[in-house]
RNA sequence: GGACGGGUGGCAGAGCGGCUGAUUGCACCGGUCUUGAAAACCGGAGUUCCCGAAAGGGAAUCGUGGGUUCAAAUCCCACCCCGUCCGCCA
């Protein structure tokens, strides 16, 4: 959510921003409504002032006669208040609705065009003597996953992991957590569910036809799409001492996505699934630190994939392609040799600087010396490891001609073996 | 799931229909004193919104949402949360 005052004072900028982001927003309508709201509030408050005055007069009344006259006056004011106030409430919630629909501002250097920008490509793509297998075939051959049983039990786009598949996932989680702890993050396991209001605060939309979110019947709980939601929610309505910032959390959770509208798009195997496990970086910071923090998160993501010996490229996401809360977003796309005819890039991480957009909705502020009152924190998130997709990258890049998979050195201590698919 | 008790400002903790945006203590900020600090004393201070160029004025806010009343932190209802006891249970 943006500050209404900011929108009023920078209407042209906000309009241009919405346009560039391809988010249809009627700023003029919003401002008109907001003006109407202000006028109504003034009116309502004047009535309330009179009500307060009348209430005071009541107890000062000298005779019963005078008293009942004043009370009658109070009754009339009350009726007037009720009718005016109902309208004011209506306009107020309409204003908030419109306000919620306006996306965050964007970093001046973020790509503006239709296309995302590849910032750099890192690592050598592996060479294979024959056509490499895709991860589904590798999983089948080595007994790492079972998609057929999952289809019976939960339907399409679920999976069981088995054998070394389980060990590989756990190794990836522990490798990511260890890396983040070394970077000063506090590991946190979070609930896999959250209230709809928390989802909304983070910018997710729990209801509606296009929603990516599962809801739990007869409750106001949703299955989370990422630990970003629960980590952000931890500090909802809190005021943080500036000396306690930054707060760096490494969240471990399951993630659930309905993938509505994704039918037919790369749905095979582990790439697009309804449930996966993810280690997520999350940071609350002061505004002056958020850009540096964003760069650092990106660097950590790169370090993790370098450790996995997986070639990747860094994508600076076009603002026409970013989610509403993001001010700037980088993705890592890993090389997946088994995808398509000759390998393809596949998104494996994403890091966003959401500035104060989520903080304003969730009421997360900080206070400190040198300034009066409180300010909104900046909030950033980034994927450390999304298990399914990281597994694809590892399995497809490190497959060997004998059908086994080499475990990258960084994972060996966590995996307890150097090769997947060999006895022992 | 059942029975109680409770949710008040940054924290602690009074108030239990009008004089209370709220006593008090701690913490906080400014000042006096001091070589400096501590102590003591004096003063200041919540948040959001509306009007206003500003000075300033006004409204709301005592878990959340409704209700009763001329008037509610205080009474009633629903919900959420937090304690304690009982039952059930990995």
Tab-separated table of N, CA, C and O in Angstrom, chain A residues 32-113:
chain	number	residue	atom	x	y	z
A	32	UNK	N	-10.387	11.728	-6.218
A	32	UNK	CA	-11.700	12.353	-6.126
A	32	UNK	C	-12.464	11.769	-4.933
A	32	UNK	O	-13.070	12.493	-4.134
A	33	UNK	N	-12.387	10.457	-4.839
A	33	UNK	CA	-13.054	9.768	-3.740
A	33	UNK	C	-12.458	10.180	-2.394
A	33	UNK	O	-13.176	10.393	-1.419
A	34	UNK	N	-11.145	10.299	-2.380
A	34	UNK	CA	-10.457	10.668	-1.145
A	34	UNK	C	-10.865	12.068	-0.701
A	34	UNK	O	-11.026	12.332	0.484
A	35	UNK	N	-11.052	12.951	-1.674
A	35	UNK	CA	-11.472	14.320	-1.356
A	35	UNK	C	-12.883	14.308	-0.787
A	35	UNK	O	-13.189	14.996	0.191
A	36	UNK	N	-13.705	13.478	-1.392
A	36	UNK	CA	-15.082	13.346	-0.922
A	36	UNK	C	-15.096	12.812	0.504
A	36	UNK	O	-15.846	13.277	1.363
A	37	UNK	N	-14.220	11.848	0.732
A	37	UNK	CA	-14.081	11.249	2.053
A	37	UNK	C	-13.679	12.310	3.076
A	37	UNK	O	-14.257	12.393	4.164
A	38	UNK	N	-12.719	13.119	2.736
A	38	UNK	CA	-12.241	14.149	3.660
A	38	UNK	C	-13.367	15.111	4.021
A	38	UNK	O	-13.545	15.469	5.193
A	39	UNK	N	-14.123	15.514	3.010
A	39	UNK	CA	-15.219	16.458	3.239
A	39	UNK	C	-16.243	15.848	4.187
A	39	UNK	O	-16.740	16.502	5.107
A	40	UNK	N	-16.542	14.567	3.957
A	40	UNK	CA	-17.528	13.897	4.786
A	40	UNK	C	-17.050	13.744	6.218
A	40	UNK	O	-17.822	13.903	7.158
A	41	UNK	N	-15.777	13.431	6.354
A	41	UNK	CA	-15.208	13.272	7.696
A	41	UNK	C	-15.306	14.587	8.458
A	41	UNK	O	-15.683	14.614	9.635
A	42	UNK	N	-14.988	15.662	7.777
A	42	UNK	CA	-15.098	16.985	8.409
A	42	UNK	C	-16.506	17.213	8.924
A	42	UNK	O	-16.718	17.659	10.049
A	43	UNK	N	-17.464	16.867	8.073
A	43	UNK	CA	-18.869	17.047	8.426
A	43	UNK	C	-19.249	16.183	9.635
A	43	UNK	O	-19.863	16.656	10.591
A	44	UNK	N	-18.867	14.917	9.567
A	44	UNK	CA	-19.199	13.977	10.636
A	44	UNK	C	-18.565	14.420	11.950
A	44	UNK	O	-19.184	14.362	13.016
A	45	UNK	N	-17.323	14.885	11.860
A	45	UNK	CA	-16.620	15.283	13.073
A	45	UNK	C	-17.256	16.521	13.707
A	45	UNK	O	-17.257	16.671	14.925
A	46	UNK	N	-17.789	17.377	12.886
A	46	UNK	CA	-18.475	18.556	13.408
A	46	UNK	C	-19.723	18.115	14.192
A	46	UNK	O	-20.006	18.632	15.273
A	47	UNK	N	-20.432	17.123	13.659
A	47	UNK	CA	-21.601	16.595	14.368
A	47	UNK	C	-21.170	15.984	15.699
A	47	UNK	O	-21.788	16.205	16.735
A	48	UNK	N	-20.078	15.249	15.661
A	48	UNK	CA	-19.591	14.622	16.899
A	48	UNK	C	-19.206	15.670	17.929
A	48	UNK	O	-19.442	15.506	19.123
A	49	UNK	N	-18.629	16.764	17.440
A	49	UNK	CA	-18.239	17.835	18.355
A	49	UNK	C	-19.478	18.382	19.053
A	49	UNK	O	-19.479	18.582	20.265
A	50	UNK	N	-20.535	18.552	18.281
A	50	UNK	CA	-21.788	19.052	18.856
A	50	UNK	C	-22.366	18.042	19.839
A	50	UNK	O	-22.886	18.406	20.896
A	51	UNK	N	-22.262	16.774	19.495
A	51	UNK	CA	-22.753	15.730	20.405
A	51	UNK	C	-22.027	15.791	21.741
A	51	UNK	O	-22.652	15.711	22.803
A	52	UNK	N	-20.697	15.942	21.662
A	52	UNK	CA	-19.905	16.022	22.892
A	52	UNK	C	-20.332	17.220	23.732
A	52	UNK	O	-20.414	17.135	24.953
A	53	UNK	N	-20.593	18.313	23.040
A	53	UNK	CA	-21.000	19.527	23.727
A	53	UNK	C	-22.338	19.317	24.442
A	53	UNK	O	-22.499	19.663	25.614
A	54	UNK	N	-23.270	18.738	23.727
A	54	UNK	CA	-24.602	18.492	24.281
A	54	UNK	C	-24.527	17.559	25.489
A	54	UNK	O	-25.172	17.787	26.512
A	55	UNK	N	-23.692	16.535	25.366
A	55	UNK	CA	-23.550	15.596	26.478
A	55	UNK	C	-23.057	16.316	27.727
A	55	UNK	O	-23.475	16.019	28.851
A	56	UNK	N	-22.153	17.279	27.523
A	56	UNK	CA	-21.637	18.042	28.656
A	56	UNK	C	-22.723	18.918	29.267
A	56	UNK	O	-22.828	19.043	30.493
A	57	UNK	N	-23.526	19.510	28.394
A	57	UNK	CA	-24.589	20.400	28.868
A	57	UNK	C	-25.614	19.640	29.702
A	57	UNK	O	-26.171	20.164	30.651
A	58	UNK	N	-25.852	18.398	29.353
A	58	UNK	CA	-26.893	17.618	30.007
A	58	UNK	C	-26.733	17.609	31.520
A	58	UNK	O	-27.675	17.841	32.264
A	59	UNK	N	-25.530	17.340	31.941
A	59	UNK	CA	-25.340	17.212	33.393
A	59	UNK	C	-25.314	18.576	34.078
A	59	UNK	O	-25.398	18.652	35.296
A	60	UNK	N	-25.194	19.638	33.274
A	60	UNK	CA	-25.218	20.970	33.875
A	60	UNK	C	-26.636	21.542	33.941
A	60	UNK	O	-26.854	22.611	34.505
A	61	UNK	N	-27.571	20.820	33.340
A	61	UNK	CA	-28.945	21.332	33.254
A	61	UNK	C	-29.507	21.613	34.644
A	61	UNK	O	-29.311	20.846	35.573
A	62	UNK	N	-30.211	22.745	34.743
A	62	UNK	CA	-30.684	23.180	36.064
A	62	UNK	C	-32.054	22.612	36.401
A	62	UNK	O	-32.361	22.336	37.550
A	63	UNK	N	-32.907	22.450	35.391
A	63	UNK	CA	-34.244	21.922	35.646
A	63	UNK	C	-34.490	20.677	34.806
A	63	UNK	O	-33.788	20.436	33.816
A	64	UNK	N	-35.437	19.894	35.191
A	64	UNK	CA	-35.805	18.704	34.435
A	64	UNK	C	-36.252	19.081	33.041
A	64	UNK	O	-36.001	18.379	32.063
A	65	UNK	N	-36.937	20.186	32.977
A	65	UNK	CA	-37.448	20.665	31.702
A	65	UNK	C	-36.306	20.964	30.746
A	65	UNK	O	-36.280	20.499	29.604
A	66	UNK	N	-35.355	21.713	31.241
A	66	UNK	CA	-34.196	22.082	30.425
A	66	UNK	C	-33.441	20.822	30.016
A	66	UNK	O	-33.002	20.658	28.887
A	67	UNK	N	-33.339	19.956	30.977
A	67	UNK	CA	-32.608	18.709	30.762
A	67	UNK	C	-33.207	17.881	29.622
A	67	UNK	O	-32.504	17.417	28.729
A	68	UNK	N	-34.512	17.689	29.652
A	68	UNK	CA	-35.121	16.850	28.613
A	68	UNK	C	-35.053	17.523	27.247
A	68	UNK	O	-34.983	16.868	26.223
A	69	UNK	N	-35.017	18.822	27.250
A	69	UNK	CA	-34.842	19.554	25.990
A	69	UNK	C	-33.485	19.236	25.382
A	69	UNK	O	-33.347	18.954	24.188
A	70	UNK	N	-32.472	19.277	26.229
A	70	UNK	CA	-31.105	19.020	25.753
A	70	UNK	C	-30.965	17.581	25.282
A	70	UNK	O	-30.340	17.288	24.263
A	71	UNK	N	-31.593	16.688	26.049
A	71	UNK	CA	-31.514	15.277	25.664
A	71	UNK	C	-32.153	15.064	24.298
A	71	UNK	O	-31.635	14.325	23.460
A	72	UNK	N	-33.263	15.758	24.080
A	72	UNK	CA	-33.938	15.667	22.783
A	72	UNK	C	-32.996	16.125	21.667
A	72	UNK	O	-32.891	15.506	20.614
A	73	UNK	N	-32.272	17.193	21.955
A	73	UNK	CA	-31.316	17.718	20.982
A	73	UNK	C	-30.239	16.655	20.694
A	73	UNK	O	-29.834	16.448	19.551
A	74	UNK	N	-29.804	15.992	21.743
A	74	UNK	CA	-28.804	14.934	21.602
A	74	UNK	C	-29.313	13.806	20.725
A	74	UNK	O	-28.582	13.280	19.888
A	75	UNK	N	-30.583	13.476	20.900
A	75	UNK	CA	-31.168	12.396	20.087
A	75	UNK	C	-31.154	12.753	18.616
A	75	UNK	O	-30.864	11.925	17.771
A	76	UNK	N	-31.466	13.997	18.346
A	76	UNK	CA	-31.495	14.430	16.943
A	76	UNK	C	-30.102	14.376	16.326
A	76	UNK	O	-29.930	13.922	15.196
A	77	UNK	N	-29.127	14.840	17.093
A	77	UNK	CA	-27.745	14.803	16.606
A	77	UNK	C	-27.308	13.368	16.330
A	77	UNK	O	-26.607	13.080	15.366
A	78	UNK	N	-27.770	12.474	17.192
A	78	UNK	CA	-27.393	11.075	17.055
A	78	UNK	C	-27.886	10.493	15.732
A	78	UNK	O	-27.159	9.795	15.040
A	79	UNK	N	-29.127	10.832	15.415
A	79	UNK	CA	-29.698	10.347	14.139
A	79	UNK	C	-28.936	10.891	12.956
A	79	UNK	O	-28.611	10.177	12.014
A	80	UNK	N	-28.643	12.182	13.040
A	80	UNK	CA	-27.908	12.845	11.973
A	80	UNK	C	-26.554	12.176	11.791
A	80	UNK	O	-26.118	11.871	10.677
A	81	UNK	N	-25.915	11.914	12.931
A	81	UNK	CA	-24.594	11.277	12.906
A	81	UNK	C	-24.665	9.920	12.227
A	81	UNK	O	-23.836	9.589	11.379
A	82	UNK	N	-25.671	9.132	12.599
A	82	UNK	CA	-25.751	7.778	12.065
A	82	UNK	C	-25.875	7.756	10.552
A	82	UNK	O	-25.236	6.959	9.883
A	83	UNK	N	-26.694	8.652	10.021
A	83	UNK	CA	-26.873	8.632	8.568
A	83	UNK	C	-25.613	9.107	7.847
A	83	UNK	O	-25.184	8.505	6.867
A	84	UNK	N	-25.005	10.165	8.354
A	84	UNK	CA	-23.799	10.699	7.705
A	84	UNK	C	-22.630	9.729	7.832
A	84	UNK	O	-21.837	9.535	6.918
A	85	UNK	N	-22.532	9.132	9.008
A	85	UNK	CA	-21.380	8.284	9.284
A	85	UNK	C	-21.395	7.018	8.429
A	85	UNK	O	-20.354	6.555	7.988
A	86	UNK	N	-22.573	6.486	8.187
A	86	UNK	CA	-22.674	5.285	7.365
A	86	UNK	C	-22.089	5.554	5.985
A	86	UNK	O	-21.330	4.745	5.449
A	87	UNK	N	-22.427	6.708	5.450
A	87	UNK	CA	-21.923	7.079	4.131
A	87	UNK	C	-20.399	7.281	4.172
A	87	UNK	O	-19.684	6.865	3.253
A	88	UNK	N	-19.926	7.874	5.247
A	88	UNK	CA	-18.493	8.115	5.376
A	88	UNK	C	-17.721	6.790	5.441
A	88	UNK	O	-16.675	6.636	4.811
A	89	UNK	N	-18.273	5.841	6.174
A	89	UNK	CA	-17.637	4.525	6.266
A	89	UNK	C	-17.548	3.853	4.913
A	89	UNK	O	-16.544	3.231	4.562
A	90	UNK	N	-18.645	3.994	4.176
A	90	UNK	CA	-18.725	3.391	2.855
A	90	UNK	C	-17.611	3.932	1.957
A	90	UNK	O	-16.869	3.178	1.328
A	91	UNK	N	-17.520	5.258	1.924
A	91	UNK	CA	-16.516	5.903	1.072
A	91	UNK	C	-15.121	5.569	1.545
A	91	UNK	O	-14.205	5.381	0.753
A	92	UNK	N	-14.969	5.450	2.836
A	92	UNK	CA	-13.666	5.123	3.393
A	92	UNK	C	-13.200	3.750	2.939
A	92	UNK	O	-12.056	3.569	2.525
A	93	UNK	N	-14.100	2.766	2.992
A	93	UNK	CA	-13.664	1.427	2.588
A	93	UNK	C	-13.477	1.340	1.074
A	93	UNK	O	-12.610	0.610	0.604
A	94	UNK	N	-14.275	2.109	0.327
A	94	UNK	CA	-14.043	2.155	-1.126
A	94	UNK	C	-12.664	2.729	-1.428
A	94	UNK	O	-11.943	2.237	-2.297
A	95	UNK	N	-12.306	3.766	-0.695
A	95	UNK	CA	-10.996	4.388	-0.888
A	95	UNK	C	-9.889	3.392	-0.587
A	95	UNK	O	-8.930	3.246	-1.357
A	96	UNK	N	-10.045	2.664	0.510
A	96	UNK	CA	-9.012	1.693	0.888
A	96	UNK	C	-8.875	0.599	-0.156
A	96	UNK	O	-7.777	0.141	-0.448
A	97	UNK	N	-10.009	0.176	-0.694
A	97	UNK	CA	-9.999	-0.863	-1.718
A	97	UNK	C	-9.173	-0.409	-2.919
A	97	UNK	O	-8.323	-1.139	-3.410
A	98	UNK	N	-9.439	0.801	-3.385
A	98	UNK	CA	-8.702	1.344	-4.526
A	98	UNK	C	-7.215	1.472	-4.188
A	98	UNK	O	-6.351	1.163	-5.005
A	99	UNK	N	-6.961	1.922	-2.981
A	99	UNK	CA	-5.589	2.150	-2.542
A	99	UNK	C	-4.795	0.843	-2.545
A	99	UNK	O	-3.641	0.797	-2.953
A	100	UNK	N	-5.455	-0.219	-2.099
A	100	UNK	CA	-4.793	-1.522	-2.044
A	100	UNK	C	-4.398	-2.020	-3.430
A	100	UNK	O	-3.474	-2.805	-3.574
A	101	UNK	N	-5.152	-1.577	-4.439
A	101	UNK	CA	-4.898	-2.055	-5.796
A	101	UNK	C	-3.709	-1.378	-6.467
A	101	UNK	O	-3.272	-1.812	-7.529
A	102	UNK	N	-3.204	-0.331	-5.857
A	102	UNK	CA	-2.099	0.396	-6.485
A	102	UNK	C	-0.771	-0.261	-6.119
A	102	UNK	O	-0.487	-0.475	-4.952
A	103	UNK	N	0.024	-0.610	-7.145
A	103	UNK	CA	1.272	-1.314	-6.865
A	103	UNK	C	2.330	-0.383	-6.291
A	103	UNK	O	2.180	0.833	-6.319
A	104	UNK	N	3.391	-0.965	-5.805
A	104	UNK	CA	4.498	-0.207	-5.231
A	104	UNK	C	5.175	0.652	-6.305
A	104	UNK	O	5.049	0.390	-7.500
A	105	UNK	N	5.888	1.638	-5.866
A	105	UNK	CA	6.760	2.404	-6.762
A	105	UNK	C	7.871	1.480	-7.241
A	105	UNK	O	7.993	0.362	-6.739
A	106	UNK	N	8.665	1.942	-8.187
A	106	UNK	CA	9.699	1.042	-8.707
A	106	UNK	C	11.057	1.711	-8.711
A	106	UNK	O	11.167	2.935	-8.807
A	107	UNK	N	12.054	0.883	-8.603
A	107	UNK	CA	13.440	1.351	-8.623
A	107	UNK	C	13.724	2.005	-9.980
A	107	UNK	O	13.358	1.456	-11.016
A	108	UNK	N	14.371	3.169	-9.971
A	108	UNK	CA	14.610	3.873	-11.236
A	108	UNK	C	15.428	3.057	-12.230
A	108	UNK	O	15.284	3.254	-13.453
A	109	UNK	N	16.254	2.130	-11.759
A	109	UNK	CA	17.091	1.354	-12.672
A	109	UNK	C	16.449	0.048	-13.123
A	109	UNK	O	17.014	-0.680	-13.936
A	110	UNK	N	15.278	-0.288	-12.581
A	110	UNK	CA	14.629	-1.539	-12.985
A	110	UNK	C	14.197	-1.429	-14.443
A	110	UNK	O	13.768	-0.367	-14.882
A	111	UNK	N	14.330	-2.531	-15.189
A	111	UNK	CA	13.966	-2.487	-16.618
A	111	UNK	C	12.512	-2.069	-16.808
A	111	UNK	O	11.631	-2.534	-16.099
A	112	UNK	N	12.284	-1.182	-17.784
A	112	UNK	CA	10.932	-0.652	-18.001
A	112	UNK	C	10.224	-1.358	-19.151
A	112	UNK	O	9.023	-1.243	-19.295
A	113	UNK	N	10.996	-1.988	-20.027
A	113	UNK	CA	10.396	-2.519	-21.261
A	113	UNK	C	9.610	-3.783	-21.024
A	113	UNK	O	9.335	-4.176	-19.894
